[in-house]
Coordinates of C-alpha atoms in Angstrom, one line a residue:
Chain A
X1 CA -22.3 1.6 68.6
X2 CA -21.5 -0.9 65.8
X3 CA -25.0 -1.9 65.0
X4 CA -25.4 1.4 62.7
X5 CA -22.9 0.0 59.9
X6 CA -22.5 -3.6 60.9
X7 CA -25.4 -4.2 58.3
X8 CA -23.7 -3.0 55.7
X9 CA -20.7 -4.6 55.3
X10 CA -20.8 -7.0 52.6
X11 CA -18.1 -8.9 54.0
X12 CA -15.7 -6.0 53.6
X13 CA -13.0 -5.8 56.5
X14 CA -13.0 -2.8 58.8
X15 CA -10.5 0.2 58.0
X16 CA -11.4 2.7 60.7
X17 CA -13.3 1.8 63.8
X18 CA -13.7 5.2 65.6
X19 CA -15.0 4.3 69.5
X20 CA -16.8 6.6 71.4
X21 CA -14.6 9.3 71.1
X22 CA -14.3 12.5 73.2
X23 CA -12.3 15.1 72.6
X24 CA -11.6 17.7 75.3
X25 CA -9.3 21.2 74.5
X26 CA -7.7 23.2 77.2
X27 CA -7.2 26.8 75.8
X28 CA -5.6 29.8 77.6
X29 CA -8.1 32.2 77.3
X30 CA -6.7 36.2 77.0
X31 CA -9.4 37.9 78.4
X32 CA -13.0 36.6 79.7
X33 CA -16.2 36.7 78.8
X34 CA -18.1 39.5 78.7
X35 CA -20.5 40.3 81.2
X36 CA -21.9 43.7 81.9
X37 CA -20.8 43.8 85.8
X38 CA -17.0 42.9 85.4
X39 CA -16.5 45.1 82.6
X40 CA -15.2 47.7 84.8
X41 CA -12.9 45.1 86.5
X42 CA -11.9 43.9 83.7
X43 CA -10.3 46.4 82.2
X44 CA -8.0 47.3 85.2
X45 CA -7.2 43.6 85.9
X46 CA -6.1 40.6 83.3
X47 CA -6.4 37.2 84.7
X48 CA -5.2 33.9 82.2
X49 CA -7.8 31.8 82.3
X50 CA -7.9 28.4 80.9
X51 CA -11.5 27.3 79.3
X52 CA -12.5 23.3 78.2
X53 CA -13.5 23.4 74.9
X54 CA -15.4 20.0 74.4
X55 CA -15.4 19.5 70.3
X56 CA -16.2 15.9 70.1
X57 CA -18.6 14.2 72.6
X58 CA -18.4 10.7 71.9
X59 CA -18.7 9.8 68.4
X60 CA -18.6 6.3 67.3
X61 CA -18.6 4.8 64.0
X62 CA -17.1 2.0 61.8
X63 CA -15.2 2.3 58.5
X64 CA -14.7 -0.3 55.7
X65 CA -12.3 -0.4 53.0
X66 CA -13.2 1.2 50.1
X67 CA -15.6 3.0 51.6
X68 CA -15.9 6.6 50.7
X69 CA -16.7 8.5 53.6
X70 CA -18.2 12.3 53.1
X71 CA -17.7 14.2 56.2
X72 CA -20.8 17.5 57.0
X73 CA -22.0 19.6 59.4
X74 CA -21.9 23.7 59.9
X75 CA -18.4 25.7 61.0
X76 CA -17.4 24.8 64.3
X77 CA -19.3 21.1 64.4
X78 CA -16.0 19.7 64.9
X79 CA -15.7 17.7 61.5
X80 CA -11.6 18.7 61.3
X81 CA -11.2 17.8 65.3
X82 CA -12.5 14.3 64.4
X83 CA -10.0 14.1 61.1
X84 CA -7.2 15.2 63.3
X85 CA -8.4 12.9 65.6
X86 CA -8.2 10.2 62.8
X87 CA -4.5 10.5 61.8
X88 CA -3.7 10.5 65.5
X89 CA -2.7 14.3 65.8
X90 CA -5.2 15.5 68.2
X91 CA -5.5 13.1 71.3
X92 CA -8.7 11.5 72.3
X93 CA -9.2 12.8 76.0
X94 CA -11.7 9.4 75.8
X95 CA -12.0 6.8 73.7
X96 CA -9.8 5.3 71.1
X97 CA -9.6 5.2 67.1
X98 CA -8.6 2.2 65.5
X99 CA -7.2 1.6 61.7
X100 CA -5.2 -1.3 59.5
X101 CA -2.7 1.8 58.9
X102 CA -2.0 5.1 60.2
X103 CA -4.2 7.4 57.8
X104 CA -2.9 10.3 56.5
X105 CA -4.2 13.6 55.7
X106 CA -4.0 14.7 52.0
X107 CA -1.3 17.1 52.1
X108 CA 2.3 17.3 51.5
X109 CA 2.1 21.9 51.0
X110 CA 3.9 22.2 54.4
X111 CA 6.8 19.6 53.3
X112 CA 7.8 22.3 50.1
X113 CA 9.9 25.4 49.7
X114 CA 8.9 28.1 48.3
X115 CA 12.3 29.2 46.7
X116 CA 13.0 25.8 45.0
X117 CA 11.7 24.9 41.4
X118 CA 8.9 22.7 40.9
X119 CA 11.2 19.7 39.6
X120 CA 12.7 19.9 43.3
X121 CA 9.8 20.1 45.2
X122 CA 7.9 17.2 43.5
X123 CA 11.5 15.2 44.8
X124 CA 11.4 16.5 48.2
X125 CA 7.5 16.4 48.5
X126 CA 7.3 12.7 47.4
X127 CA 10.2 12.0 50.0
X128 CA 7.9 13.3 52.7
X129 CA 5.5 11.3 51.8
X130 CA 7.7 8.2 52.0
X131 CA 8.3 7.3 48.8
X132 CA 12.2 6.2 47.4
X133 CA 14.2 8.1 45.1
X134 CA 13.2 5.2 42.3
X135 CA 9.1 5.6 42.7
X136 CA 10.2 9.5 42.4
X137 CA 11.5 8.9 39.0
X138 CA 9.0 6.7 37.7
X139 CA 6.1 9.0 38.6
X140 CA 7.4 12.6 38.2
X141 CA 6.1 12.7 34.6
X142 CA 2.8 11.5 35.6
X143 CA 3.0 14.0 38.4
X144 CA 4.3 16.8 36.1
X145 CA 1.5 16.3 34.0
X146 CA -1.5 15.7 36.1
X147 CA -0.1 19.4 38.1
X148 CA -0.2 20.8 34.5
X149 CA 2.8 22.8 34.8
X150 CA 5.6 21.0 32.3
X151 CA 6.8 24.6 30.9
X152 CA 7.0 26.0 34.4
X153 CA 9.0 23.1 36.0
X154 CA 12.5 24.5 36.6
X155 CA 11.2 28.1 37.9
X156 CA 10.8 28.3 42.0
X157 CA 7.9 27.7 43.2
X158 CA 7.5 31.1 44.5
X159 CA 6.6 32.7 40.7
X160 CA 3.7 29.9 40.4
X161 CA 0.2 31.3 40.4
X162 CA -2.1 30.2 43.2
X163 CA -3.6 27.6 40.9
X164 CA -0.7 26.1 40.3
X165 CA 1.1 25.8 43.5
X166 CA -2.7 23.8 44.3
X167 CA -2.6 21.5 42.1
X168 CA 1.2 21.0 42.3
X169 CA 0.9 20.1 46.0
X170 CA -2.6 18.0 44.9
X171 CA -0.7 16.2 42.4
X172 CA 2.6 15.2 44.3
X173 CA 0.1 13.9 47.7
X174 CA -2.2 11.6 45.5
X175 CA 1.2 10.3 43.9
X176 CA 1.4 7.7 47.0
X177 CA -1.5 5.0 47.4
X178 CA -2.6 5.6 50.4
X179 CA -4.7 3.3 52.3
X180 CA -6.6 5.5 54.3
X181 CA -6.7 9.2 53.0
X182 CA -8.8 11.9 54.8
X183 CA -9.0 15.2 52.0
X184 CA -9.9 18.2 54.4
X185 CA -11.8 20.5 51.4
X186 CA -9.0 20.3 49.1
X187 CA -11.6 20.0 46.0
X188 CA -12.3 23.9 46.5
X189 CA -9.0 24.9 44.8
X190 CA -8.3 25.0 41.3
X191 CA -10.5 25.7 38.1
X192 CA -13.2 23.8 37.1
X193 CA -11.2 21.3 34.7
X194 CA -8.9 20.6 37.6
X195 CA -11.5 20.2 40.0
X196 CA -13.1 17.5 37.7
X197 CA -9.6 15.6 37.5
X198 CA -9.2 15.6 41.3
X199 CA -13.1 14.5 42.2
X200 CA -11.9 11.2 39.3
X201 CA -8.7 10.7 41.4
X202 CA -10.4 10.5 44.6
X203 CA -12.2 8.5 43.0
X204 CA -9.5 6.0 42.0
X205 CA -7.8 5.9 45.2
X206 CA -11.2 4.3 46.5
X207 CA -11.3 2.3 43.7
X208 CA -8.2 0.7 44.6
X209 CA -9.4 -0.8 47.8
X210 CA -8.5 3.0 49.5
X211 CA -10.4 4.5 51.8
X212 CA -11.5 8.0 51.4
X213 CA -12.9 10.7 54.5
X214 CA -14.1 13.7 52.2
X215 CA -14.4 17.1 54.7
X216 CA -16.3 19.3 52.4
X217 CA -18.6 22.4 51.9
X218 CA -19.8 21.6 49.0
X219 CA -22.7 19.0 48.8
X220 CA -22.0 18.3 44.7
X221 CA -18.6 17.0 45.3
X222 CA -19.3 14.9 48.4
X223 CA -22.4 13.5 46.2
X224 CA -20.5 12.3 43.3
X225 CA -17.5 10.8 45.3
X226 CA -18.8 9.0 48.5
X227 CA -21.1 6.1 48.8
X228 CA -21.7 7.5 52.8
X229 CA -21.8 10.8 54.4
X230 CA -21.5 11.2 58.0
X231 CA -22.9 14.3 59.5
X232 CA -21.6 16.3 62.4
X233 CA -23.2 18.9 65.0
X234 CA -22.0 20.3 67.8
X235 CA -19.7 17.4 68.3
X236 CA -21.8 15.4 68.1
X237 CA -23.4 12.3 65.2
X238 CA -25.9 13.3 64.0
X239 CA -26.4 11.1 60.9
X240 CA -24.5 8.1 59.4
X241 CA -26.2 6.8 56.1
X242 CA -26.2 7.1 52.5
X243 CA -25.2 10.2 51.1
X244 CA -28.9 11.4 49.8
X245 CA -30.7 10.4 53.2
X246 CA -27.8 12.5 55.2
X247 CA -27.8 15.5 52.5
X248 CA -31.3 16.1 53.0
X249 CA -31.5 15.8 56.4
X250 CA -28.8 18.0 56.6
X251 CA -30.1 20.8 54.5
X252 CA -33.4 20.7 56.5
X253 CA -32.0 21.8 59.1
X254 CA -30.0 24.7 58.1
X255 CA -33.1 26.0 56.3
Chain B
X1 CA -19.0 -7.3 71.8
X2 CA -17.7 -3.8 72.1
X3 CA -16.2 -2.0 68.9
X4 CA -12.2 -2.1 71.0
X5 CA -12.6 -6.1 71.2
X6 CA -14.2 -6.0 67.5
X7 CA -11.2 -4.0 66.6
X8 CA -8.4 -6.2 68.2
X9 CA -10.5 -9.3 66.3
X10 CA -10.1 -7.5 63.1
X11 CA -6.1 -6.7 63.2
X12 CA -6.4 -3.0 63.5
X13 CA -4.0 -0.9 65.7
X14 CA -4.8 1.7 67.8
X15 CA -3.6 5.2 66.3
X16 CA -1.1 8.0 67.7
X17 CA 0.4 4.9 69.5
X18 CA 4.5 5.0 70.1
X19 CA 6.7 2.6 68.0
X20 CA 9.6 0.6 69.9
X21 CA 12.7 2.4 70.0
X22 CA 14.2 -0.5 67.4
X23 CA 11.9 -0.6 64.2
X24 CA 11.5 3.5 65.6
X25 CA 14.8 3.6 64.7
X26 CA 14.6 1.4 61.5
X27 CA 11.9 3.6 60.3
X28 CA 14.7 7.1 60.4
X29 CA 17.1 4.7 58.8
X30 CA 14.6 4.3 55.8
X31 CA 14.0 7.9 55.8
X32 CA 17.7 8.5 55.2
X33 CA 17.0 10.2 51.4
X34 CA 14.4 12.2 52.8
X35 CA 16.9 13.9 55.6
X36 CA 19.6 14.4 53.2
X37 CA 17.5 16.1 50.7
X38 CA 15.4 18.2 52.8
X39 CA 18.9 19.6 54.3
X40 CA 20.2 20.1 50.8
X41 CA 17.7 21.7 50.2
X42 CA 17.4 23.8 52.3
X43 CA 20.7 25.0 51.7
X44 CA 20.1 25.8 48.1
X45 CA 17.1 27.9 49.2
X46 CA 18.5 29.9 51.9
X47 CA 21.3 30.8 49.5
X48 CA 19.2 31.2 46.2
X49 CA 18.3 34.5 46.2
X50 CA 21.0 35.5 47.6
X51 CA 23.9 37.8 44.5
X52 CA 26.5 35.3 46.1
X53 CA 24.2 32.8 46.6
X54 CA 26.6 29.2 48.2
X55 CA 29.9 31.5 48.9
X56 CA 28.0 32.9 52.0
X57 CA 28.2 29.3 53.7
X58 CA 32.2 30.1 53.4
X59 CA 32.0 34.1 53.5
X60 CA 30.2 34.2 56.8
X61 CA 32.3 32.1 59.0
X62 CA 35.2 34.2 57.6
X63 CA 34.1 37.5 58.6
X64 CA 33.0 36.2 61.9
X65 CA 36.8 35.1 62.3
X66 CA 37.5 38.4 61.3
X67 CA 35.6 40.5 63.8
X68 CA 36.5 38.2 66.7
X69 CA 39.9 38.6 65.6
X70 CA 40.8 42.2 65.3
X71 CA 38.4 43.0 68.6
X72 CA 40.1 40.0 71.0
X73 CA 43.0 40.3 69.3
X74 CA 43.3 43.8 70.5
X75 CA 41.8 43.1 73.7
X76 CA 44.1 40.6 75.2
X77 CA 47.3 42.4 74.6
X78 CA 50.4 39.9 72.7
X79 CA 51.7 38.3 75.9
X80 CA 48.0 36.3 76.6
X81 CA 47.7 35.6 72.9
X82 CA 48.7 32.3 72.0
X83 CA 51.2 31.4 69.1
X84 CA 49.3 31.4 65.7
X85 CA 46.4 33.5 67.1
X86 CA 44.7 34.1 63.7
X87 CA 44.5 30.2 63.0
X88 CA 43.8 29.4 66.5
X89 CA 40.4 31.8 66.2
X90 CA 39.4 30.6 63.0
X91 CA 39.6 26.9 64.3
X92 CA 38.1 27.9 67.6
X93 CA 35.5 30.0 65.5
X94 CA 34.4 27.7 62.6
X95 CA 34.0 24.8 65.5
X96 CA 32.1 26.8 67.5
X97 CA 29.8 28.3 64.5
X98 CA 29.0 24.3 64.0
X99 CA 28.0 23.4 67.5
X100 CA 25.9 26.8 68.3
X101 CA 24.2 26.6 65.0
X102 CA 22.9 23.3 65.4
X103 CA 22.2 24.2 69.2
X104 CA 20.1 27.2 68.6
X105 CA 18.0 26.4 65.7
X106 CA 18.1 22.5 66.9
X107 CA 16.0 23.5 69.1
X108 CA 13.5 25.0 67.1
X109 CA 13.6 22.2 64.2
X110 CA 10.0 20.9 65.7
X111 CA 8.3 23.8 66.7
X112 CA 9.2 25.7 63.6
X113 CA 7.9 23.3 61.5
X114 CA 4.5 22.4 63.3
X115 CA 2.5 22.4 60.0
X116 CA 5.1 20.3 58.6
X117 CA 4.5 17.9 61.5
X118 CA 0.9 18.0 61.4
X119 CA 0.0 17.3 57.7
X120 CA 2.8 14.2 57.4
X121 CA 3.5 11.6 59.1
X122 CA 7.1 10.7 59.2
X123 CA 9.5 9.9 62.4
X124 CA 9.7 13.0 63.7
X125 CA 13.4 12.7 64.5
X126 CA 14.0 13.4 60.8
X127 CA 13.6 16.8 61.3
X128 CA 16.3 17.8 64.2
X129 CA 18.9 15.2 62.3
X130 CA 17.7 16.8 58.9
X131 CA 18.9 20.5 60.7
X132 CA 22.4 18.8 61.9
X133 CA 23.1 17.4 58.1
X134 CA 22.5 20.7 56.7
X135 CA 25.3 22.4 59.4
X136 CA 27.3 19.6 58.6
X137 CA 27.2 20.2 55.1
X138 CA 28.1 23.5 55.6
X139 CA 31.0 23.2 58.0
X140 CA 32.4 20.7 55.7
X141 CA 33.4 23.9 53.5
X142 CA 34.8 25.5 56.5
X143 CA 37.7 23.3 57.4
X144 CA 38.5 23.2 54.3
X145 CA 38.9 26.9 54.2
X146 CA 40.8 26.8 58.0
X147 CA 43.5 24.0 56.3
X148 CA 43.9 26.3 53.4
X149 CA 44.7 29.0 55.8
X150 CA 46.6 26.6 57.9
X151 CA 48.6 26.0 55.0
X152 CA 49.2 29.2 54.1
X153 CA 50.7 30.3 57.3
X154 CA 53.5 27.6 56.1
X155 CA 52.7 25.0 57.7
X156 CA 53.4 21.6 56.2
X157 CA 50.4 18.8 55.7
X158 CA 50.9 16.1 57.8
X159 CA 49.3 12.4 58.3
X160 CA 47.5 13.4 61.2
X161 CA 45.3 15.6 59.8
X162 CA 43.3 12.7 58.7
X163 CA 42.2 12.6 62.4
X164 CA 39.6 15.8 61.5
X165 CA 37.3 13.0 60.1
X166 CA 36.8 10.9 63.5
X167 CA 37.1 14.4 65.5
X168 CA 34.4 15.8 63.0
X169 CA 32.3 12.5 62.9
X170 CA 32.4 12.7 66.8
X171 CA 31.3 16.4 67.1
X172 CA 28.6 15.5 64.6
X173 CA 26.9 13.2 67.0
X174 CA 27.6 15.0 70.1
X175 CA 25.8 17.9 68.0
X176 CA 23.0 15.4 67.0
X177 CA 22.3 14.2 70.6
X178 CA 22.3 18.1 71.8
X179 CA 19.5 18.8 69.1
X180 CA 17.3 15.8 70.0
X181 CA 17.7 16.8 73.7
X182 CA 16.7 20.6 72.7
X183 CA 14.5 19.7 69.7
X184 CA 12.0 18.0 72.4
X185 CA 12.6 20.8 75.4
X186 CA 11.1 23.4 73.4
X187 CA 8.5 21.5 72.5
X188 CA 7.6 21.3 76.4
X189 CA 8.9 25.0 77.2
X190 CA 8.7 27.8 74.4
X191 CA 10.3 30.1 76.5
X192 CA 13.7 28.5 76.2
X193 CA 14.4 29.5 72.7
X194 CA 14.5 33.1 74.7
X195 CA 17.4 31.6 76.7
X196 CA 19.4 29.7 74.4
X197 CA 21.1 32.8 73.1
X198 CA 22.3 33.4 76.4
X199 CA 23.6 30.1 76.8
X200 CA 25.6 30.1 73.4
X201 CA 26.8 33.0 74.3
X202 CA 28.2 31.5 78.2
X203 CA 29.7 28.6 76.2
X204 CA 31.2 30.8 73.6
X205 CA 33.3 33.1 76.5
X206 CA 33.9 30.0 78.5
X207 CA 35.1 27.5 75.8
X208 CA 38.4 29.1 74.9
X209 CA 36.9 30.1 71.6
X210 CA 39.2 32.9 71.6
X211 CA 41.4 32.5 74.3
X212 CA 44.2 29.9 75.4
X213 CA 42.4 28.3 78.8
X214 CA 45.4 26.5 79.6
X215 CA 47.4 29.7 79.2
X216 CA 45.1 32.1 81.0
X217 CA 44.4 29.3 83.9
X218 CA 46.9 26.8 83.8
X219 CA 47.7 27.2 87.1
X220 CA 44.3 26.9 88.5
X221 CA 43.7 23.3 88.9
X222 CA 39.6 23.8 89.4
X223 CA 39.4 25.5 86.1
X224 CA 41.8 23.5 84.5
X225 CA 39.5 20.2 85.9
X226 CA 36.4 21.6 84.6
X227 CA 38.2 22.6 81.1
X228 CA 38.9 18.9 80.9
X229 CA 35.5 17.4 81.2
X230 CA 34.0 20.6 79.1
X231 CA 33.4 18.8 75.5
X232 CA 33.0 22.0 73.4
X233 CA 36.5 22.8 75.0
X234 CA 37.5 19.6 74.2
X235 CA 36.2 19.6 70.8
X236 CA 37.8 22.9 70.4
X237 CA 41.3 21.8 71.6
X238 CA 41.8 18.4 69.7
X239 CA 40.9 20.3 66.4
X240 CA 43.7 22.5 67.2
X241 CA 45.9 19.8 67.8
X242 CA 45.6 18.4 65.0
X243 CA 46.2 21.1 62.5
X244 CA 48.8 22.9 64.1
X245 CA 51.9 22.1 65.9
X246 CA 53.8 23.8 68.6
X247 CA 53.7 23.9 72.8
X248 CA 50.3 25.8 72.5
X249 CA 48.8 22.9 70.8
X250 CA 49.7 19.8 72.9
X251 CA 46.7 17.6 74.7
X252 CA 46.6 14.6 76.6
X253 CA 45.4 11.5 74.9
X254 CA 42.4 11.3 77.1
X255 CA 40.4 14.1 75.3
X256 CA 39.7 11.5 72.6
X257 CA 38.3 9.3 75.1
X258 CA 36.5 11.7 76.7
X259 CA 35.1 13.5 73.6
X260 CA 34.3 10.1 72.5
X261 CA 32.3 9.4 75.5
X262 CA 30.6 12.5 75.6
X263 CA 29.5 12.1 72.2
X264 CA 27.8 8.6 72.4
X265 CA 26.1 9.4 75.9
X266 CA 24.7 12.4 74.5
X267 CA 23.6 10.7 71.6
X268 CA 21.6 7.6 73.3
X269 CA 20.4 10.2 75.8
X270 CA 19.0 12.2 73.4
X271 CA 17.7 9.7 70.7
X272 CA 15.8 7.9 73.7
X273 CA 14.1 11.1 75.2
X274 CA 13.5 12.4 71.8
X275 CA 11.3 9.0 71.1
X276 CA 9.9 9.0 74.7
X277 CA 7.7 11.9 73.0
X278 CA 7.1 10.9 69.4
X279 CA 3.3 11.2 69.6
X280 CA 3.4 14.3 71.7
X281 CA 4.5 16.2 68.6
X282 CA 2.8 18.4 66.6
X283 CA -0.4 18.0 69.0
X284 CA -1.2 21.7 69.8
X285 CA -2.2 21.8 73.4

C-alpha cells in the first residue's frame, strides 16, 4: 500500500501510482506437460490447451517525479510484464496503473527502415516519437553527433555496424523529453564510451524533472543512475528501498 | 485513503484508457507529417534496391494491363469486347490495383507492425491511413500513365477530365474506410488475411475489371441492380466515363451520388470501429 513511499516524498507530486496490480496471461499451449503416464497418449493425440500464466500478483507501489526507479529480479520475475504493464500495453486483469502522462518505453528501433539512410531515419524516427518537422531540424545535429555517425549519415541503415544502429536508435529516442521513460536494458549495447554517455543522459532526463524506470542486469549501472530500486520475484515485491539496501538483499539471495 | 482515490486527488489518469473519438481524431490530425513520411518512405525503400528502383510503381501496373489484356482479350472473342478494349482494361486495371492493394495489405498494416505498435505510442490509425497514402501516391503515377495512353489512342483532352480528382479523392476514402474496417478485423481474426486473396479475387471477376457488365448483362435487371449499388463497379465505370467517350462509356448521374455515399459511410463506419479498439492493439493475447 502507500505507506512504503508515502514517507519519502519530500513534497514531490506523484508520477506513477501502480495499484495492486495483477496480471493474468492466457497462452495456447502446443503440447502438455510432461508426465510419464500420458506420454504414450500423447504422442498419438494433440489437444490445444490453454494455461494462465499469472506474472504479476498484485504489485503496488508509488512513483514521484524525478525519481529514478531501478527495476531487479532474476529471468522470468516479471520485471518486463510490469513495464508493459506501465505504458499500458499489457492489460491489468486486476488493478489499475495510474500516471500524469502516458509513459513510454525507450525505443523508437521498430519505427526505422532498414534500407533508408541514417539522415532519413533520424526524420522518420523523431516523427514517431511525436516530434514536428521543426524540432527535427533543430536537433538532428545534436542527434547526429551524440549517435556518432556524421561520416556515415547518408548510407542506409542496413551497412551500419551493430554499434551503430544502437546508438542511432538510442540517440533519436532520448531526443524527445519524455516525462516518464521506462529503459528496458538498453545500457547493455554499445562500447564502453557510449555506455558512459547514455548512463549521463539518463541521467539528465531525470534531472529535468523526468522520471526514469531502469530494467537492468547489471547492478553498476542501476547503482549510478537511480536513487531507488524496486525488486521483483516471482511476480511478486519483494523490495522497494534505496538502491544499496535492495542490491544487497537481492544478491543474498541469488547466492 | 486507497492509492485509486489518492491518484484521482493528485490529477493522474488511468493508463491504456480510450480517448474520445474528437481530440482521437485531433490527435491523427497532428500526426499528419508522420503519416506522410512513413508512406514516402516506404516507397523509397521498397524501390531502393531495386536496378529500376521508382519506374516499378509505373512498370508494374503496365504489365499487369498487359497480361489481362492479351489473355481476356483473347478469351472473350471481338463481339463481347467493348469499344477501346485496351484503355478500358488499363482504367479497369490501374483502379482495381488501387483498391485491392490497399484492401489486402490494409489489413495487415496492424498486425505486421506489432513491434512498431508496441514500443510507440502514437494513434494507431496512423498506420492503416499511412498504407492508403503510400497507394495513393503510387496510383497518382498511374492515371497519369492511363491519360497518356488515353491520349495517344487520339483522343482529345477535355474539361471533364478534371472530375478524376473528386472521383479519385472519393475512392481514396472509400479505400481508407475499407482499411480501417480490415486493419481491426485481423487484429480479432488472423485467419482472414488467408481469405482476403479470395475475396480480391471475387471482386476482381465480378467488378467488370475486364469486361463490359452492362454489355454482357444488360438485359438482366437483377444483375444490372446489384452492378448499380456495387462501388468498385461504380468506381470502375465513372473513371471510364470520364476519360473516354462513346456509347460504352455512358452512366447515369446517380453513380456520383452513390459512390459518394458509399465513400463517407464507409469512412465513418470504419474510423469509429477502428477507435472502438484503440487500446486493444498491440496487446498480445
Amino acid at each position: 500500500m502507500a505507506e512504503t513511499t508515502d514517507g519519502a516524498n519530500d513534497g514531490r507530486r506523484p508520477a506513477v501510482v501502480v495499484d495492486d496490480v495483477h496480471v493474468e496471461y492466457k497462452v495456447f499451449g502446443t503440447g502438455k506437460r510432461a508426465s510419464a503416464d500420458e506420454k504414450a497418449r500423447k504422442l498419438t493425440k494433440r489437444r490445444r490447451t490453454t494455461r494462465t500464466v499469472h506474472a504479476l500478483k498484485g504489485v503496488s507501489f508509488t512513483v514521484y517525479e524525478g525519481d529514478s526507479v531501478g527495476v531487479i529480479g532474476s529471468n522470468g520475475s516479471g520485471k518486463s510484464t510490469l513495464m508493459r504493464a506501465i505504458v499500458g500495453l499489457t492489460p491489468t486483469s486486476q488493478g489499475a496503473i495510474y500516471a500524469t502522462s502516458r509513459p513510454s518505453m525507450l525505443g523508437v528501433g521498430a519505427a526505422l527502415l532498414r534500407d533508408l539512410s541514417g539522415e532519413r531515419n533520424v526524420i522518420l524516427g523523431g516523427l514517431a516519437l511525436g516530434l514536428t518537422l521543426d524540432e527535427i531540424d533543430a536537433k538532428f545535429d545534436e542527434i547526429v553527433d551524440f549517435a556518432g555517425i556524421r561520416d556515415f549519415i547518408d548510407l542506409p541503415m542496413r551497412t551500419y555496424s551493430s554499434g551503430m544502429t544502437a546508438r542511432l536508435k538510442f540517440a533519436i529516442a532520448t531526443a524527445r523529453e519524455h516525462e516518464i521513460l521506462i529503459v528496458d536494458e538498453a545500457l547493455a549495447v554499445g562500447d564502453k564510451r557510449f555506455r558512459r554517455r547514455s548512463e549521463a543522459r539518463i541521467r539528465q532526463i531525470r534531472d529535468n524533472a523526468g522520471t526514469v524506470f531502469l530494467v537492468s542486469h547489471s547492478m553498476q549501472s542501476i547503482r549510478d543512475t537511480c536513487n531507488r530500486v524496486i525488486w521483483i520475484n516471482k511476480g511478486e515485491l519483494m523490495l522497494d528501498g534505496k538502491p544499496d539496501e535492495v542490491i544487497e538483499a537481492y544478491e543474498e539471495s541469488m547466492q | 485513503m486507497s492509492l485509486a482515490e489518492f491518484a484521482a486527488r493528485e490529477g493522474l489518469h488511468k493508463v491504456g484508457g480510450r480517448p474520445p473519438i474528437g481530440s482521437y481524431l485531433v490527435d491523427v490530425w497532428r500526426r499528419r507529417a508522420f503519416i506522410y513520411s512513413l508512406s514516402r518512405f516506404r516507397i523509397e525503400a521498397e524501390n531502393g534496391r531495386n536496378r529500376l528502383g521508382m519506374a516499378w510503381v509505373v512498370l508494374k501496373p503496365l504489365i499487369q494491363a498487359a497480361v489481362y489484356g492479351t489473355i481476356f482479350g483473347v478469351l472473350l472473342g471481338r463481339e463481347n469486347r467493348p469499344d477501346q478494349f485496351i484503355l478500358f482494361l488499363v482504367i479497369g486495371v490501374f483502379f482495381f490495383e488501387y483498391f485491392s492493394s490497399c484492401f489486402a495489405s490494409g489489413a495487415k498494416s496492424i498486425t505486421s507492425n506489432t513491434n512498431l505498435v508496441q514500443s510507440l505510442s502514437f494513434p494507431r490509425m496512423s498506420l492503416p491511413l499511412a498504407l492508403v497514402t503510400q497507394r495513393l501516391l503510387q496510383f497518382v503515377p498511374m492515371i497519369v500513365i492511363a491519360i497518356v495512353l488515353v491520349l495517344a489512342f487520339g483522343t482529345m483532352p477535355r474539361w471533364e477530365w478534371l472530375l478524376l480528382i473528386p472521383l479519385v479523392a472519393l475512392f481514396t476514402v472509400f479505400n481508407a474506410g475499407l482499411t480501417l474496417i480490415t486493419a481491426r478485423l485481423t487484429v480479432h481474426i488472423r485467419d482472414l488475411t488467408q481469405l482476403l486473396p479470395f475475396i480480391t479475387r471475387f471482386f476482381f471477376y465480378t467488378s467488370g475489371t475486364f469486361f463490359s457488365v452492362e454489355r454482357r448483362f444488360g438485359g438482366n435487371e437483377t444483375i444490372m441492380a446489384i452492378a448499380d449499388v456495387q462501388p468498385i463497379h461504380e468506381f470502375m465505370d465513372l473513371a471510364r466515363s470520364v476519360l473516354l467517350t462513346g456509347p460504352d462509356y455512358v452512366v447515369e448521374t446517380k453513380y456520383w451520388a452513390y459512390s459518394a455515399a458509399w465513400a463517407f459511410a464507409v469512412l465513418i463506419i470504419g474510423t469509429v470501429y477502428f477507435w472502438a479498439a484503440e487500446e486493444r492493439y498491440g496487446r498480445d493475447d
